[in-house]
Coordinates of C-alpha atoms in Angstrom, one line a residue:
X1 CA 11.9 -113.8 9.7
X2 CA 12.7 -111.2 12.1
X3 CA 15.6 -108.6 11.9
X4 CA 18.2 -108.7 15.1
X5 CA 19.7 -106.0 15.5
X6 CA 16.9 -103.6 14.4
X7 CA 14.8 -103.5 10.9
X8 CA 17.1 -104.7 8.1
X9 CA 15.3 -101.9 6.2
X10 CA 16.5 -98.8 8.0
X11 CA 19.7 -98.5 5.0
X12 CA 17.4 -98.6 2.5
X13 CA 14.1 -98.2 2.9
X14 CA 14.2 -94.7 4.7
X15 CA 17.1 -93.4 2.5
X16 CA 16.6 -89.7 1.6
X17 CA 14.9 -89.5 -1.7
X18 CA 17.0 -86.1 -2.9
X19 CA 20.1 -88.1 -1.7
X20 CA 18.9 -91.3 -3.7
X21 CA 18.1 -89.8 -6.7
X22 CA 21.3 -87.2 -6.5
X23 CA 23.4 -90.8 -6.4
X24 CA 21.1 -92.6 -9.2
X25 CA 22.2 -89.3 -11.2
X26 CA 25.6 -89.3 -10.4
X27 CA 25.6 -93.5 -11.4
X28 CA 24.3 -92.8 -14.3
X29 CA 25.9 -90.1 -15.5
X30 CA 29.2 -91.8 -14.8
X31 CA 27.8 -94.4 -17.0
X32 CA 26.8 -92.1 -19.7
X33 CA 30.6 -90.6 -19.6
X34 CA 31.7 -94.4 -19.8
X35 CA 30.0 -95.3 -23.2
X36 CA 30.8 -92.0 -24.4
X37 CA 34.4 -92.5 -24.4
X38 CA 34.5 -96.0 -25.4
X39 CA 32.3 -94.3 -28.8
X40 CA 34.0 -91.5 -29.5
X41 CA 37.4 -93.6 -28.6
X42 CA 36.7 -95.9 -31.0
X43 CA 35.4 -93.3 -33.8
X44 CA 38.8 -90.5 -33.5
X45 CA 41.2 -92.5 -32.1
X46 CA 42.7 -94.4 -35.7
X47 CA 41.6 -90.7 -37.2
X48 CA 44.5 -89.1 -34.5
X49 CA 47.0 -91.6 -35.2
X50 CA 46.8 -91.3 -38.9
X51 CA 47.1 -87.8 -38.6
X52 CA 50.4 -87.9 -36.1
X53 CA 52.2 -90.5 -38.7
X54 CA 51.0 -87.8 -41.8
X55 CA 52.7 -84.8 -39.8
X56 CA 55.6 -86.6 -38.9
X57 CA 56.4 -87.3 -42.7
X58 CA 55.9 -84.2 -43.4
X59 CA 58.4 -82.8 -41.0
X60 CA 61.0 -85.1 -42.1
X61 CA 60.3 -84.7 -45.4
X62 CA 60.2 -80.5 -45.2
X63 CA 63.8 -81.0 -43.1
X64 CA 65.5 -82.8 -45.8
X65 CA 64.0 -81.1 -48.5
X66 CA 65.0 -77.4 -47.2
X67 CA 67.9 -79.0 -45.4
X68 CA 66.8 -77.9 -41.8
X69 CA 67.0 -79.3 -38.2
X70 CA 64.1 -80.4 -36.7
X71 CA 65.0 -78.8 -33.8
X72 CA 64.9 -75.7 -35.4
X73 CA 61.7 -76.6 -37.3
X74 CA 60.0 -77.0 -34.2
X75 CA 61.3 -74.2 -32.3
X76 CA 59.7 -72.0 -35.4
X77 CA 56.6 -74.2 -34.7
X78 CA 56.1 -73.0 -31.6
X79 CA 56.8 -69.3 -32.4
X80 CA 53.8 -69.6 -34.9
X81 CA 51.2 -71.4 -31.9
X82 CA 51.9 -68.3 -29.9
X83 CA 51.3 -65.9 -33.0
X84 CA 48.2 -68.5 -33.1
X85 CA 46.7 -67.9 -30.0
X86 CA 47.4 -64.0 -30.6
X87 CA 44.6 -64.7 -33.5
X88 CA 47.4 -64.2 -35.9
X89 CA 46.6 -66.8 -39.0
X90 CA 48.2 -67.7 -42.1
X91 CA 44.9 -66.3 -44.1
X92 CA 43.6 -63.0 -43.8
X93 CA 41.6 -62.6 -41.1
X94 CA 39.3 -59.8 -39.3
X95 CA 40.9 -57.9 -36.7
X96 CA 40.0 -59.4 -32.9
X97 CA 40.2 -56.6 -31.1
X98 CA 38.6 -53.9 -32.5
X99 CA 35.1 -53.1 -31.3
X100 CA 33.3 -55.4 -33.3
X101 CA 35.5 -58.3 -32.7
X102 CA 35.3 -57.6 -28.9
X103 CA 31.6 -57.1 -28.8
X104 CA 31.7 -60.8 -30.4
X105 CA 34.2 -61.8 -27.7
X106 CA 32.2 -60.5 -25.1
X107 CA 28.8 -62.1 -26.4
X108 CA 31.0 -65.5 -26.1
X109 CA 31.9 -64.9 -22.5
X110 CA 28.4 -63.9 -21.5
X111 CA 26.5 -66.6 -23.3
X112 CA 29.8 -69.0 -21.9
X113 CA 30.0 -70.4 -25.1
X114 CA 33.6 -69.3 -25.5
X115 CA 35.0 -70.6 -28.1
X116 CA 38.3 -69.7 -27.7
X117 CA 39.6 -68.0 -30.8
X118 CA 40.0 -65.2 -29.1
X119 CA 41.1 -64.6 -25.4
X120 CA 42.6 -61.8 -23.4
X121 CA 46.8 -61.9 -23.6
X122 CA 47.4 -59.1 -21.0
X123 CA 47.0 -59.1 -17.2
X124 CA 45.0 -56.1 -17.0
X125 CA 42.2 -58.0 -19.6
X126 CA 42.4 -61.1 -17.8
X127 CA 41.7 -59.5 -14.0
X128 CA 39.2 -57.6 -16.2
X129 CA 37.5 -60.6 -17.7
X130 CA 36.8 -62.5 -14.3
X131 CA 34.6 -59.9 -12.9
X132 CA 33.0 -58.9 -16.1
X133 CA 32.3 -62.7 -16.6
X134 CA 30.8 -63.2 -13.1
X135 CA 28.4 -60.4 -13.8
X136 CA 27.7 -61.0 -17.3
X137 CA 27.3 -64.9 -17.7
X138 CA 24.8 -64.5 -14.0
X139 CA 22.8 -62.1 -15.9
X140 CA 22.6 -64.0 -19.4
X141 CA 21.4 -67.1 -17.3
X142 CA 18.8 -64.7 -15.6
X143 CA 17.3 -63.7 -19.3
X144 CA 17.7 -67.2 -20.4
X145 CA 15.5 -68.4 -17.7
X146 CA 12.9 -65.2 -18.3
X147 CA 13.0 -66.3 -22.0
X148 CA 12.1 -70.1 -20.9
X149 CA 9.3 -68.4 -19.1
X150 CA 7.8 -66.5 -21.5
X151 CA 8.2 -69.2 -23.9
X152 CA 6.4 -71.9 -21.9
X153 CA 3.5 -69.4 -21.9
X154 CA 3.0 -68.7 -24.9
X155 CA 3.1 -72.5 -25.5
X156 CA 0.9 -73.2 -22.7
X157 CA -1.5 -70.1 -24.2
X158 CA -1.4 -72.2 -27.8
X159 CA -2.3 -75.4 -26.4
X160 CA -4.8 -74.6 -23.7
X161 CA -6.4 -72.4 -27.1
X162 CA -6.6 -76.1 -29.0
X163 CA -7.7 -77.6 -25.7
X164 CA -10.8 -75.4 -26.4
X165 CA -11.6 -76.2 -29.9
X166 CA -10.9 -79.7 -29.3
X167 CA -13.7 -79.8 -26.4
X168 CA -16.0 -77.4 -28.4
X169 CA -15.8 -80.4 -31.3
X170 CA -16.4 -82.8 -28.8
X171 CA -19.6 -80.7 -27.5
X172 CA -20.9 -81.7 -31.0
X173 CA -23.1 -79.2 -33.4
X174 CA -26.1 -79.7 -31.7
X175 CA -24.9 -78.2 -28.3
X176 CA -23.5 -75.5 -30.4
X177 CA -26.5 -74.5 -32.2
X178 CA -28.6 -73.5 -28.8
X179 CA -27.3 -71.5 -26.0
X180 CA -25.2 -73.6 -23.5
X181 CA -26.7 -74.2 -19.9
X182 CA -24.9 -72.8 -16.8
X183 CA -24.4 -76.6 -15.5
X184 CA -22.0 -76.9 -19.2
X185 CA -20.5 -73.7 -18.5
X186 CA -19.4 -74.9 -15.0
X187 CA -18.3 -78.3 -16.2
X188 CA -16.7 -76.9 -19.5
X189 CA -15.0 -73.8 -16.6
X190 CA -13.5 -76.8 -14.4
X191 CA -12.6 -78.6 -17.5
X192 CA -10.1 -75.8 -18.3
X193 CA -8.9 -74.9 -14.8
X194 CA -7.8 -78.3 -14.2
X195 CA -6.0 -78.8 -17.8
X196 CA -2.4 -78.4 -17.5
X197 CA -0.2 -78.6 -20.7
X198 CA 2.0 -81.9 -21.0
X199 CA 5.3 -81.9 -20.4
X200 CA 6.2 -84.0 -23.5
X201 CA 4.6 -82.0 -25.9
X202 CA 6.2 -78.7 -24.2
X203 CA 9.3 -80.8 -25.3
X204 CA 8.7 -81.4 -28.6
X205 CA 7.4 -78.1 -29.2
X206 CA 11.0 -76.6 -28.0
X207 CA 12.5 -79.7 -30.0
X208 CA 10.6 -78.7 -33.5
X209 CA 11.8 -74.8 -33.0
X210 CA 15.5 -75.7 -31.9
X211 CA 15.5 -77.7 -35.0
X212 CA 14.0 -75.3 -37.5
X213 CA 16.2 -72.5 -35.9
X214 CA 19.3 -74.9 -36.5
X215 CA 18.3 -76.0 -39.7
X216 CA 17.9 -72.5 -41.3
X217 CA 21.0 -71.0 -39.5
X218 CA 22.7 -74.2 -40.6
X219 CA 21.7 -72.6 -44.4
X220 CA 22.8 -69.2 -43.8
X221 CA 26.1 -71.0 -42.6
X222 CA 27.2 -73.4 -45.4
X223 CA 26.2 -70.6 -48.1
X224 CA 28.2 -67.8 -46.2
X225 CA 31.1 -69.6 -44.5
X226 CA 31.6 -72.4 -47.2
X227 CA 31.0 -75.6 -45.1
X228 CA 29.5 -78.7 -45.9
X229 CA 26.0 -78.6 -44.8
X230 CA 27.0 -81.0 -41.9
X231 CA 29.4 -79.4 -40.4
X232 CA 27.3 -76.2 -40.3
X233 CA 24.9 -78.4 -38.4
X234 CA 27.2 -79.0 -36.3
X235 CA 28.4 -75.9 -35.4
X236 CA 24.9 -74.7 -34.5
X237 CA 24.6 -77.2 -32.2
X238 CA 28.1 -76.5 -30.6
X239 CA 27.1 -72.8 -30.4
X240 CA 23.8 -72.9 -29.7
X241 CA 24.5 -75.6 -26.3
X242 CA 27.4 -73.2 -25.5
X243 CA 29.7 -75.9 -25.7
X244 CA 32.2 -73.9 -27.9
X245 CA 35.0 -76.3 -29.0
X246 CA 36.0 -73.1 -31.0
X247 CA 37.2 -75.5 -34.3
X248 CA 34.8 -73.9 -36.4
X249 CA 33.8 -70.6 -36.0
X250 CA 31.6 -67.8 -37.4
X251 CA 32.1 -64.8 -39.2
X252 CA 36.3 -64.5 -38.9
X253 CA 36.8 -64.0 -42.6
X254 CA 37.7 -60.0 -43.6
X255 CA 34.9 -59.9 -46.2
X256 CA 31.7 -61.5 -46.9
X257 CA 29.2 -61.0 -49.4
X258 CA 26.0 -58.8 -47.5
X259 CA 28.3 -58.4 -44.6
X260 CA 26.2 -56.6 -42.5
X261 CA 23.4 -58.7 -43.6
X262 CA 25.4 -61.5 -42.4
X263 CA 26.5 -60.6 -39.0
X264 CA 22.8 -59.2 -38.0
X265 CA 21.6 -62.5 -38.7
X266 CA 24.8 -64.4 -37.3
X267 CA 24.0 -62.6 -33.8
X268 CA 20.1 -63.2 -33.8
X269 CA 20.4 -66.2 -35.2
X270 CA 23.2 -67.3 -31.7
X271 CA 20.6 -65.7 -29.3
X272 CA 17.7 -67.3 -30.5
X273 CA 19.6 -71.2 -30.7
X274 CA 21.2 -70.3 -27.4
X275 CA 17.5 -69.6 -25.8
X276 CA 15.8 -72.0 -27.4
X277 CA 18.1 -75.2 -26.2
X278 CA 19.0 -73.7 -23.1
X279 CA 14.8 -74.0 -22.6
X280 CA 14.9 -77.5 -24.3
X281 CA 17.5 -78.7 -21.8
X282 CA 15.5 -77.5 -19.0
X283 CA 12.5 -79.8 -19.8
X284 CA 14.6 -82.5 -20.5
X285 CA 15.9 -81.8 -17.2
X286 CA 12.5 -82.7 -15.6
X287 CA 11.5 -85.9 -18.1
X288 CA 15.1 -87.2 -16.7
X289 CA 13.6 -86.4 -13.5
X290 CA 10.9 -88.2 -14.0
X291 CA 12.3 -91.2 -15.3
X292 CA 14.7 -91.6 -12.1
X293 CA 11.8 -91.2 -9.6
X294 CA 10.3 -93.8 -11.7
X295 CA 13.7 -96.0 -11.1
X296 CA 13.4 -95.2 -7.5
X297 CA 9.5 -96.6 -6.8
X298 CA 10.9 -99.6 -9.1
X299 CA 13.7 -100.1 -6.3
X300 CA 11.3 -99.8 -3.3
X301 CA 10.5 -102.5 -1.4
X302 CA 7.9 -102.6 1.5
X303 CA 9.4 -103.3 4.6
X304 CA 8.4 -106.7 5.7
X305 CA 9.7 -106.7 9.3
X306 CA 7.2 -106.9 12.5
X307 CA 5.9 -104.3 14.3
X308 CA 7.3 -101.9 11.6
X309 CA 4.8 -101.3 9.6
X310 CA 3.3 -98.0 10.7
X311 CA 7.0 -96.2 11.6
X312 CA 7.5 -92.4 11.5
X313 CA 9.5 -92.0 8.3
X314 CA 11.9 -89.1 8.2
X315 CA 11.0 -86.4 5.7
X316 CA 11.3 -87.0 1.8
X317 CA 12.2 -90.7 2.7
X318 CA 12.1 -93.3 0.1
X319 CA 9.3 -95.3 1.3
X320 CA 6.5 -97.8 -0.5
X321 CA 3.1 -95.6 -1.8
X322 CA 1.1 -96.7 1.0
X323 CA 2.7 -95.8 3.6
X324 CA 3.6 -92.4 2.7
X325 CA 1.5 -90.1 4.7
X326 CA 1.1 -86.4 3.5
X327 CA 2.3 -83.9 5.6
X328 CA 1.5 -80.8 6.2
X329 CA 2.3 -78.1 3.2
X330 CA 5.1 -75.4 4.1
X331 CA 5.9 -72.8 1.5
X332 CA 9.0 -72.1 3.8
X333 CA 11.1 -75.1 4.1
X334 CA 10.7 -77.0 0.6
X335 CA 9.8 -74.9 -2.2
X336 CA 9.0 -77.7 -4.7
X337 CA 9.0 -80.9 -2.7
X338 CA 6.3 -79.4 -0.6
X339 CA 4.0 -77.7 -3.2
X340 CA 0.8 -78.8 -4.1
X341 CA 2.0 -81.0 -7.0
X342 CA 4.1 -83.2 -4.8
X343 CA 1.8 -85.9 -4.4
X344 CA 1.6 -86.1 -8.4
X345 CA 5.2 -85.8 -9.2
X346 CA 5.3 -89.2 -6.4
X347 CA 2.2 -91.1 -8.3
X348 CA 4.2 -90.0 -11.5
X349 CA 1.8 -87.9 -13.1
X350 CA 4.1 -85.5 -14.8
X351 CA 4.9 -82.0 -13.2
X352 CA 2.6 -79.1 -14.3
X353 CA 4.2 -76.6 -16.4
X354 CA 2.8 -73.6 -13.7
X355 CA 4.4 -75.7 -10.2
X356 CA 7.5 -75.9 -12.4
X357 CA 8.0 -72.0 -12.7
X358 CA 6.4 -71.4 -9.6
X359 CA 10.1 -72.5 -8.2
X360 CA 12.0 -69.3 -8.8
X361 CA 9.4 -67.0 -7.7
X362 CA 8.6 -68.9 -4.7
X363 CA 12.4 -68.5 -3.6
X364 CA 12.2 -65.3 -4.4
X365 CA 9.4 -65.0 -2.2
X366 CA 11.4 -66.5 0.4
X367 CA 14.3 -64.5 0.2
X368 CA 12.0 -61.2 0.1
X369 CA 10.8 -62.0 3.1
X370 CA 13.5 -63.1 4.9
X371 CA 15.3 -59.9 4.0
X372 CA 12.3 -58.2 5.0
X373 CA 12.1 -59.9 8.3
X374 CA 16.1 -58.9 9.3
X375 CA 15.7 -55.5 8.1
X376 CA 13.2 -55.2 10.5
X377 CA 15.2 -56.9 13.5
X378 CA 12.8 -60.0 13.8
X379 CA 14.2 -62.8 12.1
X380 CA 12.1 -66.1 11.4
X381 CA 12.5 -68.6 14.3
X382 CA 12.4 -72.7 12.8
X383 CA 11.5 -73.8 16.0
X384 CA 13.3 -74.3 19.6
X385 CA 14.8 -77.3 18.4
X386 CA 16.5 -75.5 15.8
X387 CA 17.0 -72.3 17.4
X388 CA 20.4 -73.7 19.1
X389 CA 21.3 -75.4 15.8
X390 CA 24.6 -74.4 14.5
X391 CA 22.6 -74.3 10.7
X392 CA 19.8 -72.0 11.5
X393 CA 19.6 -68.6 10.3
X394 CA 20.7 -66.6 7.2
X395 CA 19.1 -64.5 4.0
X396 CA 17.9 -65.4 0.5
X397 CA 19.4 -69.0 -1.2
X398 CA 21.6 -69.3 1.7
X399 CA 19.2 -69.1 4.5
X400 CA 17.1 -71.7 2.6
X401 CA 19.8 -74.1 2.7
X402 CA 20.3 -73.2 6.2
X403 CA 17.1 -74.2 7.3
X404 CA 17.0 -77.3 5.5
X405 CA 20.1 -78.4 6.9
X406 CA 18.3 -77.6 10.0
X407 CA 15.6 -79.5 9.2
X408 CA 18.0 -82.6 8.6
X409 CA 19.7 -82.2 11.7
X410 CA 16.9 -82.3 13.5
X411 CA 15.2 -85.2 12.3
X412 CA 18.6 -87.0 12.8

């Protein structure tokens, strides 16, 4: 049946793919938030209530008793949740602002874990706080993503070193006993360059030694601080997400046993939880991504109106497989869209670990050269079309954005 008024397809079927899967996200996401707080609703809530009718026996109870007003009661209350947020507790605890309690504030703010225990009470700290916080928590994600790096090579190094042995077993001990052809070399050579490490068992790699870090600093915790193994469990994973609820809380007492001992291990043991889920999260990131390009080729439907079949799609459109057409590469418009993997990650093979970090540098590349190019006086022309386009132009992240808002504008 024919469309009239134009292909009935045009809403869907040439819908930005970044845009589609941005929304998809977002859907789900809200979704995810949804069950959440039905869960956890379910799970606290009758917990809460219990505790409100507990508290307000105890108030009535203390005011007869002692033969107070509640007013008054409450008005001493609230005295004591200021002295609270001071860091002022009924127990003995460490001091917060001397220089080891501030070098353990700080290390919350740059990590943003911030758990809240302690926080800046004057004017001066808090002004002071905002620009140390923009500079410290920009650099912190810098070395997290440097670590994640290093430790996806090293990972890739280990498997691509049992890739090896496993081929050399499959080779068989015949092959092994006489000197290997050049025509073995060469397959065995373009074996190797076109291995990439999986994606799922980077994951699990990362899962195994976010686990082991948890479980042994989970140890350290419940033996040190006095918690029930669970909750010290918890904690790490609190801490070590940078979540920070700030409920439970590491090395506040005045003493412990080993106490130097303790707070070495409590810091290396932070940095390396914090590292090693902040690099789990970031391949989670792209198995998520995965599975929602996988929902959006599940939603695509081939346009069946006439004459319509062979239509100029606009760029990154959400079209069926064969009638995508590969354009031509261009390192300076799409950093990863446009890379050589982009025909995998669209026939869902999953990413390779090296097009994945290629990302960052490739900006950087970018944004080298653009600065390059202004410093000069000669700054990179998109086109003619986009030279009169209100979008064009700019340096670094910025001027990437700028051009592909050009780009979008154009195709419009």
């Amino acid at each position: 049946m024919a469309c009239r008024a134009g292909c009935c397809c045009n809403s869907i079927g040439t819908l930005n793919e970044d845009n589609a899967r941005f929304l998809m996200l977002a859907l789900l996401i809200i979704i995810y938030l949804l069950c959440g707080a039905a869960v956890f609703s379910a799970l606290e809530h009758p917990k809460e209530k219990l505790a409100k009718e507990r508290w307000a026996q105890r108030i009535e109870q203390f005011t007869h008793k002692y033969n107070l007003s509640q007013d008054d009661l409450k008005n001493f209350l609230r005295n004591y949740e200021e002295a609270n947020v001071a860091g002022i507790r009924v127990d003995a605890t460490r001091p917060r602002w001397d220089f080891a309690g501030a070098f353990y504030f700080v290390g919350t703010v740059v990590s943003t874990i911030g758990f809240g225990m302690t926080t800046p009470v004057t004017i001066a700290g808090k002004i002071f706080l905002i620009f140390y916080g923009l500079i410290g928590c920009a650099a912190t994600i810098l070395f997290f993503n440097l670590f994640l790096e290093r430790v996806i090579t090293v990972i890739a190094f280990v498997l691509k070193f049992c890739h090896k042995r496993r081929e050399r077993r499959k080779a068989g001990p015949a092959q092994n006993c006489h000197r290997p052809s050049n025509g073995n070399r060469e397959r065995r050579t373009d074996s190797l360059a076109g291995w990439k490490p999986s994606v799922y068992c980077v994951m699990l790699i990362l899962g195994v030694a976010a686990i082991l870090v948890s479980c042994c600093a989970s140890a350290m915790y419940s033996a040190a601080e006095g918690w029930d193994y669970l909750d010290a469990l918890y904690f790490c994973f609190v801490a070590f997400s940078t979540i920070g609820f700030g409920d439970m809380v590491s090395n506040q007492r005045e003493m412990y046993k080993a106490q130097v001992a303790y707070r070495v291990g409590n810091f290396l043991f932070i940095l390396t939880g914090v590292c090693c889920i902040y690099s789990l999260f970031n391949v989670i990131s792209i198995v998520i991504k995965q599975v929602l390009n996988w929902l959006l080729r599940r939603l695509e439907t081939p346009c069946r109106c006439p004459g319509r079949g062979n239509r100029h799609t606009r760029r990154n459109a959400v079209v069926p497989g064969h009638m995508r057409s590969r354009r031509e590469n261009s390192i300076e418009t799409d950093a990863v869209n446009d890379s050589e993997a982009d025909g995998r990650r669209m026939s869902g093979e999953m990413i390779s670990m090296k097009d994945f970090l290629a990302a960052n540098k490739v900006n950087l590349a970018i944004m080298q050269k653009q600065l390059s190019e202004m410093a000069n006086g000669h700054p990179r022309q998109l086109g003619s079309s986009s030279r009169h386009n209100e979008f064009s132009g700019g340096v670094g992240a910025l001027g990437i954005m700028n051009n592909r808002l050009a780009e979008t504008s154009v195709d419009r």
